[in-house]
Coordinates of C-alpha atoms and ligand atoms in Angstrom, one line a residue:
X149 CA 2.1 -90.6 75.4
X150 CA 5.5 -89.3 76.3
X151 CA 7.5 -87.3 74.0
X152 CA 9.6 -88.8 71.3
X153 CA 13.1 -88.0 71.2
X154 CA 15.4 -89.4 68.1
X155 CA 18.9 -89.3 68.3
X156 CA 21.7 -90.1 65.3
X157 CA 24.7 -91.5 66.4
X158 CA 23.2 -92.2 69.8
X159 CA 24.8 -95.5 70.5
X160 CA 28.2 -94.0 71.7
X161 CA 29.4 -91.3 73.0
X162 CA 27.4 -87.6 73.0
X163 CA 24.6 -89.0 71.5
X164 CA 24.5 -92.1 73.7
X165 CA 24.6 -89.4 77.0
X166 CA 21.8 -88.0 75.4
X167 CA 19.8 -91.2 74.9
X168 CA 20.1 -92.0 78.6
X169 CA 19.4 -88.2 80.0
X170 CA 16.4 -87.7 77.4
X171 CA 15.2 -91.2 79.0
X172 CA 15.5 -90.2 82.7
X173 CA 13.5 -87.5 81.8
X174 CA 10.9 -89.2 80.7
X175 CA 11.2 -89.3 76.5
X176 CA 11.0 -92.3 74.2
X177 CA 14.4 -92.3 72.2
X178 CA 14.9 -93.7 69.2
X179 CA 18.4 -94.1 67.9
X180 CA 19.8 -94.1 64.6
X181 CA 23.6 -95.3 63.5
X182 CA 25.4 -97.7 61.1
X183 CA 26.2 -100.7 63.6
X184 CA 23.4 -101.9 65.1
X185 CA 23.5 -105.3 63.9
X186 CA 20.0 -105.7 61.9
X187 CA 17.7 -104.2 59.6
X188 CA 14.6 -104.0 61.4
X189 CA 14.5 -101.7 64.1
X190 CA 15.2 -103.7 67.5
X191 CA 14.4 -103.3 71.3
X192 CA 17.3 -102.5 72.5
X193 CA 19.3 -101.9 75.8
X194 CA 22.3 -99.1 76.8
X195 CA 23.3 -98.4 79.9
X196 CA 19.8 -100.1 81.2
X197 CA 18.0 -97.9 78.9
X198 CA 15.4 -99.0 76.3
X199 CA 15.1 -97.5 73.4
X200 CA 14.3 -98.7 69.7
X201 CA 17.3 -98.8 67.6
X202 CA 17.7 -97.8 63.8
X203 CA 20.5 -99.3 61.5
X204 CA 20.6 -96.7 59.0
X205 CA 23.7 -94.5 57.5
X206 CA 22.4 -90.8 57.8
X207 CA 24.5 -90.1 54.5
X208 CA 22.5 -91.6 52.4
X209 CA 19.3 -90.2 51.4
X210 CA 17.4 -93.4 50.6
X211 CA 17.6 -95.2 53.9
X212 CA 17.1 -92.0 55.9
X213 CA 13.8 -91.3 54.0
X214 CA 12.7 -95.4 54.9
X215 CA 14.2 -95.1 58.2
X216 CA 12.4 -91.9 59.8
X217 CA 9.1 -93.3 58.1
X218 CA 9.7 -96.1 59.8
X219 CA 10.6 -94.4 63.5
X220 CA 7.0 -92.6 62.9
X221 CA 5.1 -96.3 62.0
X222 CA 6.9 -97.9 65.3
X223 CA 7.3 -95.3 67.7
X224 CA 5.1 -92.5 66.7
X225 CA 5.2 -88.4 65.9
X226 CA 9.0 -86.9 66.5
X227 CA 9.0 -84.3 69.3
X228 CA 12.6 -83.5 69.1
X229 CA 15.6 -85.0 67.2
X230 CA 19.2 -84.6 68.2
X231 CA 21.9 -85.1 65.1
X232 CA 24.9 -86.4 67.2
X233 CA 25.6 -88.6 64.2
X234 CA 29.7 -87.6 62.9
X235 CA 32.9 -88.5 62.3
X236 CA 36.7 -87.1 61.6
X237 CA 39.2 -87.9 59.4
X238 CA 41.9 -85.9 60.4
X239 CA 45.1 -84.5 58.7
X240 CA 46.5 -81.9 56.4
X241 CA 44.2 -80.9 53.1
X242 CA 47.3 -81.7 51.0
X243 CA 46.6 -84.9 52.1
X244 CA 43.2 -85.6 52.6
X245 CA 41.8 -87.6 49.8
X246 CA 38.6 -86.5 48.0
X247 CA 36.8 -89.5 49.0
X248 CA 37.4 -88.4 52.7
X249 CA 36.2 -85.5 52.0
X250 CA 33.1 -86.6 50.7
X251 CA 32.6 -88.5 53.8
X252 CA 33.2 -85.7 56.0
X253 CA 30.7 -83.7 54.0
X254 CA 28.1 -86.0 53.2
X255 CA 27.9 -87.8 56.9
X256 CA 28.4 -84.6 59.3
X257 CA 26.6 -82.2 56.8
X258 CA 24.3 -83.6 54.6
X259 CA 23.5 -86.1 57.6
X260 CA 22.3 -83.9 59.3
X261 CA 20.5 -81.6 56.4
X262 CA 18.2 -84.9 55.7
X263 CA 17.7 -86.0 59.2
X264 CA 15.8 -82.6 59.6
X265 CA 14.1 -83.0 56.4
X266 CA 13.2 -85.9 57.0
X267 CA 11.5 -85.1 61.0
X268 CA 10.1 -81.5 59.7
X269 CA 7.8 -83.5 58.0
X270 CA 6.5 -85.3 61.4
X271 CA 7.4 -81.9 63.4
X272 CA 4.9 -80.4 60.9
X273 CA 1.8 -82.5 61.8
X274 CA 1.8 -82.2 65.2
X275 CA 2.6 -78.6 65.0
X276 CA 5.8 -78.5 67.1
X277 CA 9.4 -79.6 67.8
X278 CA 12.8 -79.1 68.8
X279 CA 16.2 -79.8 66.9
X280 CA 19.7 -80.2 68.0
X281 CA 22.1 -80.1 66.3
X282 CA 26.3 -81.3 67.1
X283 CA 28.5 -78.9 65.2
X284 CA 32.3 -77.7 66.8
X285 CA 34.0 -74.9 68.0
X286 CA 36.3 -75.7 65.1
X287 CA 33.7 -74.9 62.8
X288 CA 33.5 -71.3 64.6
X289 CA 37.5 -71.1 65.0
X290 CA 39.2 -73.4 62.8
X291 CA 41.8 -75.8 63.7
X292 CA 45.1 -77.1 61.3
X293 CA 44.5 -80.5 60.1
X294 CA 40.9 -80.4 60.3
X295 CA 40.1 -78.4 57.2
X296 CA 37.2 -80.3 55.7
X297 CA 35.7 -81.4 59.6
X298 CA 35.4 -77.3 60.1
X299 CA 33.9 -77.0 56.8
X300 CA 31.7 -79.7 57.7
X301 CA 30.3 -78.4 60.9
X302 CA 30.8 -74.6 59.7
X303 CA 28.4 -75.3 57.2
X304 CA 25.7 -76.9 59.9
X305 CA 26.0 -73.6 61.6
X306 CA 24.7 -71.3 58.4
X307 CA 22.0 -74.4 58.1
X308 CA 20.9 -74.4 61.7
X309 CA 20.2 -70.6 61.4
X310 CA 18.5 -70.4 58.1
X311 CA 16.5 -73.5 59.5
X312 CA 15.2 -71.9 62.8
X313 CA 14.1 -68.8 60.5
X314 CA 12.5 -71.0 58.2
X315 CA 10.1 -73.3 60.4
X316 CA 10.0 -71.1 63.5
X317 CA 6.4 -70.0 62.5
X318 CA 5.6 -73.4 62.7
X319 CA 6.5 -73.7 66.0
X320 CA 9.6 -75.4 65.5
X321 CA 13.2 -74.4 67.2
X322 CA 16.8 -75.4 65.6
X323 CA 19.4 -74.6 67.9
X324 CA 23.7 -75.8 67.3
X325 CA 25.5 -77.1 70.3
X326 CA 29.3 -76.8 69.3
X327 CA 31.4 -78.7 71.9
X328 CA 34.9 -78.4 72.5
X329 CA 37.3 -81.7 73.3
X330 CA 35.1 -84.3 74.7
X331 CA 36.3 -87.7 76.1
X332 CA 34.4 -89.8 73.3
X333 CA 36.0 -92.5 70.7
X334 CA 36.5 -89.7 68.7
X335 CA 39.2 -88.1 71.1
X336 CA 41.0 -91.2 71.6
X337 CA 43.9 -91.1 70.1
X338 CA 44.4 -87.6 71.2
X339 CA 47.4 -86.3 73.9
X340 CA 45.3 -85.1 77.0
X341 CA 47.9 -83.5 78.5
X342 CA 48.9 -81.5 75.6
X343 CA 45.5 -81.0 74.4
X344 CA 44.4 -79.6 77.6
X345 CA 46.8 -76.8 77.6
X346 CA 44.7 -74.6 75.4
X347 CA 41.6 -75.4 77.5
X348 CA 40.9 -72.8 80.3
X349 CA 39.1 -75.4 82.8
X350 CA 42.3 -77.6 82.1
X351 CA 40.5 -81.0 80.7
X352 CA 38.3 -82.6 78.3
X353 CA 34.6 -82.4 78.8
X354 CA 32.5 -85.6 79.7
X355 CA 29.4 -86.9 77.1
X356 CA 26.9 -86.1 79.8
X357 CA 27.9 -82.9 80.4
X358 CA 27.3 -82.1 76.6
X359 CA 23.8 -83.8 76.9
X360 CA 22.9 -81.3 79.7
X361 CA 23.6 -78.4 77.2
X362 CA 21.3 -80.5 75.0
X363 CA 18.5 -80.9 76.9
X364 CA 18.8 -77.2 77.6
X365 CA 18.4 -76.3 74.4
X366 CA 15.8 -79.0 73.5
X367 CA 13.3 -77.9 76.5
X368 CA 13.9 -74.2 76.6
X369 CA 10.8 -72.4 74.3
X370 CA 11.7 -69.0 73.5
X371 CA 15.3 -70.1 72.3
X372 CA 16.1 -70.8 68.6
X373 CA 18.9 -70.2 65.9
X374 CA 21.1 -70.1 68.5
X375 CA 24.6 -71.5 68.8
X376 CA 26.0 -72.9 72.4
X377 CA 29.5 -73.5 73.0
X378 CA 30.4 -76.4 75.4
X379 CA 34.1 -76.0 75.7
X380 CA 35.6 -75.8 79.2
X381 CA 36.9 -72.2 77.8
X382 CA 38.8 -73.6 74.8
X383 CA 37.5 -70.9 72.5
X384 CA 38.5 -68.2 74.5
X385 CA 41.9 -69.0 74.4
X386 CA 44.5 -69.4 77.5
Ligands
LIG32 P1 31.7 -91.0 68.5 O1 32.7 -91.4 67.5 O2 31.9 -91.4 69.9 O3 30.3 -91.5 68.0 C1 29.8 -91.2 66.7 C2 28.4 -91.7 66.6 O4 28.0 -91.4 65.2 C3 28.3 -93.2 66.7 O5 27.1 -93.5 67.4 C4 28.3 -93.7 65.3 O6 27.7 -94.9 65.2 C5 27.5 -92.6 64.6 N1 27.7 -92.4 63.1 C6 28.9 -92.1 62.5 N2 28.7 -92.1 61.2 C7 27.4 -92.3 61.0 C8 26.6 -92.5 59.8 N3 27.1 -92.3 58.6 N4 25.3 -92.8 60.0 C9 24.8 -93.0 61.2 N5 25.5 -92.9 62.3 C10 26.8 -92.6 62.2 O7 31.7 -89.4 68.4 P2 31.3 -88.3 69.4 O8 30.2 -88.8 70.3 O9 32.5 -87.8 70.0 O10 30.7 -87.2 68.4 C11 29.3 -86.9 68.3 C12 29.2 -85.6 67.5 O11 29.9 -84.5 68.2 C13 29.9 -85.6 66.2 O12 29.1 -84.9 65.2 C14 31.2 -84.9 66.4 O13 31.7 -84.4 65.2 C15 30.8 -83.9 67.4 N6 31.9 -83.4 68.2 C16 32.7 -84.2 69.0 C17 33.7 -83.7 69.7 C18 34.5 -84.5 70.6 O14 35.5 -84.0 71.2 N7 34.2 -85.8 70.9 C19 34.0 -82.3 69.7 C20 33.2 -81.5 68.8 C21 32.2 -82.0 68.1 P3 28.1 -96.0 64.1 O15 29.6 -96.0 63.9 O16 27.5 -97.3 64.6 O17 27.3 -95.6 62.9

Protein backbone atom coordinates (compact mmCIF):
# COMPACT_ATOMS: atom_id res chain seq x y z
CA UNK A 1 0.00 0.00 0.00
CA UNK A 2 1.32 3.50 -0.68
CA UNK A 3 2.56 5.70 1.92
CA UNK A 4 0.36 7.71 4.14
CA UNK A 5 0.96 11.29 4.30
CA UNK A 6 -1.22 13.51 6.98
CA UNK A 7 -1.31 17.05 6.65
CA UNK A 8 -2.93 19.78 9.28
CA UNK A 9 -4.29 22.66 7.82
CA UNK A 10 -4.14 21.10 4.45
CA UNK A 11 -7.31 22.45 2.96
CA UNK A 12 -5.77 25.85 2.04
CA UNK A 13 -3.03 27.31 1.32
CA UNK A 14 0.74 25.55 2.18
CA UNK A 15 -0.70 22.64 3.39
CA UNK A 16 -3.32 22.35 0.62
CA UNK A 17 0.06 22.51 -1.99
CA UNK A 18 1.21 19.88 -0.10
CA UNK A 19 -1.79 17.66 -0.17
CA UNK A 20 -1.80 17.80 -4.04
CA UNK A 21 2.27 17.40 -4.55
CA UNK A 22 2.32 14.50 -1.78
CA UNK A 23 -0.65 13.02 -4.12
CA UNK A 24 1.12 13.29 -7.53
CA UNK A 25 3.73 11.54 -6.00
CA UNK A 26 2.01 8.82 -5.20
CA UNK A 27 0.95 9.17 -1.12
CA UNK A 28 -2.49 8.86 0.46
CA UNK A 29 -3.07 12.24 2.32
CA UNK A 30 -5.20 12.73 4.94
CA UNK A 31 -6.10 16.18 6.01
CA UNK A 32 -6.88 17.67 9.15
CA UNK A 33 -8.57 21.31 9.86
CA UNK A 34 -11.55 23.02 11.64
CA UNK A 35 -13.95 23.50 8.59
CA UNK A 36 -14.61 20.63 6.94
CA UNK A 37 -18.21 20.55 7.38
CA UNK A 38 -18.75 17.07 9.30
CA UNK A 39 -17.72 14.87 11.99
CA UNK A 40 -16.85 11.82 10.36
CA UNK A 41 -14.09 11.84 8.19
CA UNK A 42 -15.36 12.28 4.47
CA UNK A 43 -14.06 11.45 0.81
CA UNK A 44 -13.19 14.38 -0.25
CA UNK A 45 -11.99 16.43 -3.35
CA UNK A 46 -9.29 19.55 -3.90
CA UNK A 47 -7.99 20.51 -6.78
CA UNK A 48 -9.18 16.92 -8.29
CA UNK A 49 -7.38 15.32 -5.50
CA UNK A 50 -8.81 12.70 -3.13
CA UNK A 51 -7.99 12.58 0.02
CA UNK A 52 -9.88 11.74 3.42
CA UNK A 53 -10.64 14.71 5.39
CA UNK A 54 -10.56 15.29 9.27
CA UNK A 55 -12.66 17.97 11.12
CA UNK A 56 -10.65 18.32 14.09
CA UNK A 57 -9.08 21.57 15.89
CA UNK A 58 -5.29 20.56 16.48
CA UNK A 59 -5.49 22.75 19.76
CA UNK A 60 -7.25 20.67 21.60
CA UNK A 61 -5.90 17.63 22.92
CA UNK A 62 -9.11 15.48 23.09
CA UNK A 63 -10.14 15.53 19.46
CA UNK A 64 -6.59 15.19 18.26
CA UNK A 65 -6.04 12.02 20.30
CA UNK A 66 -9.79 10.66 18.65
CA UNK A 67 -8.90 12.11 15.40
CA UNK A 68 -5.27 10.45 14.60
CA UNK A 69 -6.86 7.07 16.06
CA UNK A 70 -9.17 7.48 13.73
CA UNK A 71 -6.83 8.47 10.45
CA UNK A 72 -4.95 5.02 11.59
CA UNK A 73 -8.61 2.84 11.72
CA UNK A 74 -9.58 4.48 8.12
CA UNK A 75 -6.51 4.99 6.29
CA UNK A 76 -3.90 3.03 8.00
CA UNK A 77 -0.06 3.46 9.67
CA UNK A 78 1.25 7.33 9.26
CA UNK A 79 4.36 7.49 7.05
CA UNK A 80 4.84 11.17 7.34
CA UNK A 81 2.84 14.07 8.73
CA UNK A 82 3.16 17.71 7.79
CA UNK A 83 1.84 20.38 10.63
CA UNK A 84 0.83 23.20 8.19
CA UNK A 85 -2.01 23.87 10.62
CA UNK A 86 -1.55 28.01 11.95
CA UNK A 87 -2.84 31.13 12.27
CA UNK A 88 -1.91 35.05 13.13
CA UNK A 89 -3.29 37.50 15.03
CA UNK A 90 -1.26 40.31 14.39
CA UNK A 91 -0.52 43.69 16.24
CA UNK A 92 1.41 45.23 19.01
CA UNK A 93 1.86 43.14 22.49
CA UNK A 94 0.38 46.12 24.29
CA UNK A 95 -2.41 45.20 22.56
CA UNK A 96 -2.78 41.78 21.95
CA UNK A 97 -5.24 40.33 24.33
CA UNK A 98 -4.32 37.24 26.48
CA UNK A 99 -6.89 35.13 24.88
CA UNK A 100 -5.09 35.77 21.51
CA UNK A 101 -2.34 34.83 22.86
CA UNK A 102 -3.49 31.71 24.00
CA UNK A 103 -4.67 30.96 20.53
CA UNK A 104 -1.51 31.78 19.00
CA UNK A 105 0.24 29.43 21.41
CA UNK A 106 -2.02 26.73 21.77
CA UNK A 107 -2.93 26.26 17.81
CA UNK A 108 0.67 26.99 16.15
CA UNK A 109 2.56 25.37 19.19
CA UNK A 110 0.87 23.08 21.09
CA UNK A 111 -0.87 22.03 17.65
CA UNK A 112 1.71 20.93 16.46
CA UNK A 113 3.44 19.34 19.89
CA UNK A 114 0.25 16.86 19.97
CA UNK A 115 -0.09 16.25 16.31
CA UNK A 116 3.45 14.57 16.65
CA UNK A 117 2.50 12.84 19.75
CA UNK A 118 -0.14 11.76 18.56
CA UNK A 119 1.67 10.08 14.92
CA UNK A 120 4.94 8.94 17.02
CA UNK A 121 2.78 6.52 18.35
CA UNK A 122 1.90 5.05 14.62
CA UNK A 123 5.54 6.21 13.43
CA UNK A 124 6.68 3.79 16.27
CA UNK A 125 4.97 0.57 15.02
CA UNK A 126 5.99 0.56 11.76
CA UNK A 127 9.47 1.58 12.70
CA UNK A 128 9.80 4.72 10.57
CA UNK A 129 8.65 8.26 9.49
CA UNK A 130 9.09 11.63 8.50
CA UNK A 131 7.75 15.06 10.14
CA UNK A 132 7.40 18.48 8.89
CA UNK A 133 6.99 20.95 10.48
CA UNK A 134 5.67 24.97 9.32
CA UNK A 135 7.48 27.40 11.59
CA UNK A 136 8.72 31.20 10.20
CA UNK A 137 11.60 33.13 9.55
CA UNK A 138 10.01 35.43 12.10
CA UNK A 139 10.45 32.94 14.66
CA UNK A 140 14.35 32.95 13.68
CA UNK A 141 14.40 36.95 13.21
CA UNK A 142 11.61 38.54 14.84
CA UNK A 143 9.27 40.92 13.29
CA UNK A 144 7.23 44.15 15.32
CA UNK A 145 3.72 43.30 15.79
CA UNK A 146 4.13 39.74 15.68
CA UNK A 147 5.46 39.12 19.19
CA UNK A 148 3.45 36.11 20.35
CA UNK A 149 3.36 34.48 16.34
CA UNK A 150 7.44 34.52 16.69
CA UNK A 151 7.16 33.02 20.04
CA UNK A 152 4.88 30.67 18.66
CA UNK A 153 6.88 29.25 15.90
CA UNK A 154 10.32 30.09 17.80
CA UNK A 155 9.19 27.69 20.16
CA UNK A 156 8.47 24.85 17.27
CA UNK A 157 12.00 25.31 16.33
CA UNK A 158 13.69 24.26 19.98
CA UNK A 159 10.72 21.38 19.71
CA UNK A 160 11.58 20.17 16.28
CA UNK A 161 15.29 19.74 17.33
CA UNK A 162 14.89 18.20 20.73
CA UNK A 163 12.31 15.96 18.75
CA UNK A 164 14.64 14.71 15.92
CA UNK A 165 17.19 13.83 18.87
CA UNK A 166 14.66 12.14 20.63
CA UNK A 167 13.09 9.56 18.07
CA UNK A 168 15.89 9.50 15.53
CA UNK A 169 16.98 6.05 16.87
CA UNK A 170 13.84 5.02 16.01
CA UNK A 171 14.19 5.86 12.63
CA UNK A 172 12.22 8.82 12.71
CA UNK A 173 13.32 12.38 11.14
CA UNK A 174 11.75 16.02 12.32
CA UNK A 175 12.86 18.59 10.22
CA UNK A 176 11.26 22.76 10.40
CA UNK A 177 10.56 24.41 7.10
CA UNK A 178 10.34 28.24 8.06
CA UNK A 179 8.95 30.19 5.00
CA UNK A 180 9.06 33.68 4.39
CA UNK A 181 5.87 35.87 2.82
CA UNK A 182 3.78 33.46 0.96
CA UNK A 183 0.70 34.34 -1.13
CA UNK A 184 -1.78 32.40 1.17
CA UNK A 185 -5.13 33.75 3.09
CA UNK A 186 -2.78 34.50 5.58
CA UNK A 187 -0.94 37.33 3.58
CA UNK A 188 -3.99 38.89 2.33
CA UNK A 189 -4.41 41.77 3.73
CA UNK A 190 -0.73 42.48 3.37
CA UNK A 191 0.88 45.53 0.89
CA UNK A 192 2.87 43.51 -1.78
CA UNK A 193 4.61 46.21 -2.99
CA UNK A 194 5.78 47.35 0.27
CA UNK A 195 6.29 44.04 1.65
CA UNK A 196 8.40 42.99 -1.18
CA UNK A 197 10.96 45.61 -0.61
CA UNK A 198 12.73 43.72 2.10
CA UNK A 199 12.69 40.52 -0.09
CA UNK A 200 15.84 39.98 -2.25
CA UNK A 201 13.99 37.89 -5.12
CA UNK A 202 11.47 41.00 -5.08
CA UNK A 203 7.94 38.95 -4.39
CA UNK A 204 6.01 36.68 -2.29
CA UNK A 205 6.61 32.98 -2.58
CA UNK A 206 3.78 30.61 -4.14
CA UNK A 207 2.17 27.53 -1.76
CA UNK A 208 3.75 25.01 -4.08
CA UNK A 209 6.88 26.28 -4.05
CA UNK A 210 6.91 25.78 -0.15
CA UNK A 211 5.51 22.20 -0.72
CA UNK A 212 8.63 21.41 -2.85
CA UNK A 213 10.91 22.32 0.17
CA UNK A 214 8.46 19.96 1.91
CA UNK A 215 8.74 17.04 0.10
CA UNK A 216 12.41 17.59 0.17
CA UNK A 217 12.71 17.38 3.52
CA UNK A 218 10.05 14.55 3.90
CA UNK A 219 11.94 12.16 1.30
CA UNK A 220 15.47 12.99 2.00
CA UNK A 221 16.92 10.07 4.70
CA UNK A 222 20.07 11.26 6.14
CA UNK A 223 18.51 14.79 6.97
CA UNK A 224 16.90 15.54 10.45
CA UNK A 225 16.69 18.40 13.11
CA UNK A 226 17.27 20.63 10.51
CA UNK A 227 15.73 24.02 9.79
CA UNK A 228 14.99 25.17 5.96
CA UNK A 229 14.32 28.65 5.16
CA UNK A 230 12.03 29.30 2.10
CA UNK A 231 12.21 32.97 1.79
CA UNK A 232 13.03 34.50 -1.58
CA UNK A 233 16.18 36.06 0.47
CA UNK A 234 14.03 37.85 3.10
CA UNK A 235 16.27 36.81 5.95
CA UNK A 236 19.25 38.01 4.53
CA UNK A 237 18.21 41.36 4.32
CA UNK A 238 18.33 43.82 1.20
P1 LIG B 1 -3.84 29.70 5.69
O1 LIG B 1 -4.51 30.69 6.59
O2 LIG B 1 -3.95 29.82 4.23
O3 LIG B 1 -4.28 28.21 6.10
C1 LIG B 1 -4.23 27.81 7.44
C2 LIG B 1 -4.70 26.38 7.53
O4 LIG B 1 -4.64 25.97 8.90
C3 LIG B 1 -6.13 26.17 7.06
O5 LIG B 1 -6.24 24.94 6.39
C4 LIG B 1 -6.91 26.15 8.37
O6 LIG B 1 -8.10 25.42 8.18
C5 LIG B 1 -5.91 25.43 9.29
N1 LIG B 1 -6.10 25.69 10.72
C6 LIG B 1 -6.02 26.88 11.37
N2 LIG B 1 -6.25 26.72 12.68
C7 LIG B 1 -6.48 25.39 12.88
C8 LIG B 1 -6.79 24.60 14.02
N3 LIG B 1 -6.90 25.13 15.23
N4 LIG B 1 -6.96 23.28 13.84
C9 LIG B 1 -6.86 22.70 12.62
N5 LIG B 1 -6.57 23.40 11.50
C10 LIG B 1 -6.39 24.74 11.63
O7 LIG B 1 -2.30 29.75 6.16
P2 LIG B 1 -0.96 29.41 5.36
O8 LIG B 1 -1.17 28.29 4.45
O9 LIG B 1 -0.39 30.68 4.90
O10 LIG B 1 -0.04 28.95 6.59
C11 LIG B 1 0.32 27.60 6.82
C12 LIG B 1 1.41 27.60 7.88
O11 LIG B 1 2.54 28.33 7.40
C13 LIG B 1 1.01 28.28 9.18
O12 LIG B 1 1.55 27.58 10.27
C14 LIG B 1 1.65 29.65 9.08
O13 LIG B 1 1.90 30.19 10.35
C15 LIG B 1 2.91 29.31 8.33
N6 LIG B 1 3.52 30.44 7.64
C16 LIG B 1 2.84 31.09 6.64
C17 LIG B 1 3.43 32.16 5.99
C18 LIG B 1 2.77 32.91 4.89
O14 LIG B 1 3.35 33.92 4.44
N7 LIG B 1 1.60 32.52 4.41
C19 LIG B 1 4.79 32.61 6.37
C20 LIG B 1 5.41 31.84 7.40
C21 LIG B 1 4.78 30.80 8.01
P3 LIG B 1 -9.45 25.74 9.01
O15 LIG B 1 -9.56 27.23 9.11
O16 LIG B 1 -10.51 25.06 8.22
O17 LIG B 1 -9.24 25.08 10.33
Amino acid sequence: MSRLCVVTGGSRGIGRAVLRLMAQNGCRVAVVSRNQGAALPVVASLDGVDHMAFSCDVSKEEEVQKTFEEIQKTCGSISYLVNAAGINRDGLLLRTKPEDMVALIHTNLMGSMLTCKAALRSMLQIQGGAIVNIGSVVGMKGNAGQTVYSASKAGLEGFTRSLAKEVASRNIRVNLLAPGLIRTDMTEGLREAKEVRNVPLGRFGEPEEVAQAVFFLLESPYITGQVLVVDGGLQLGM
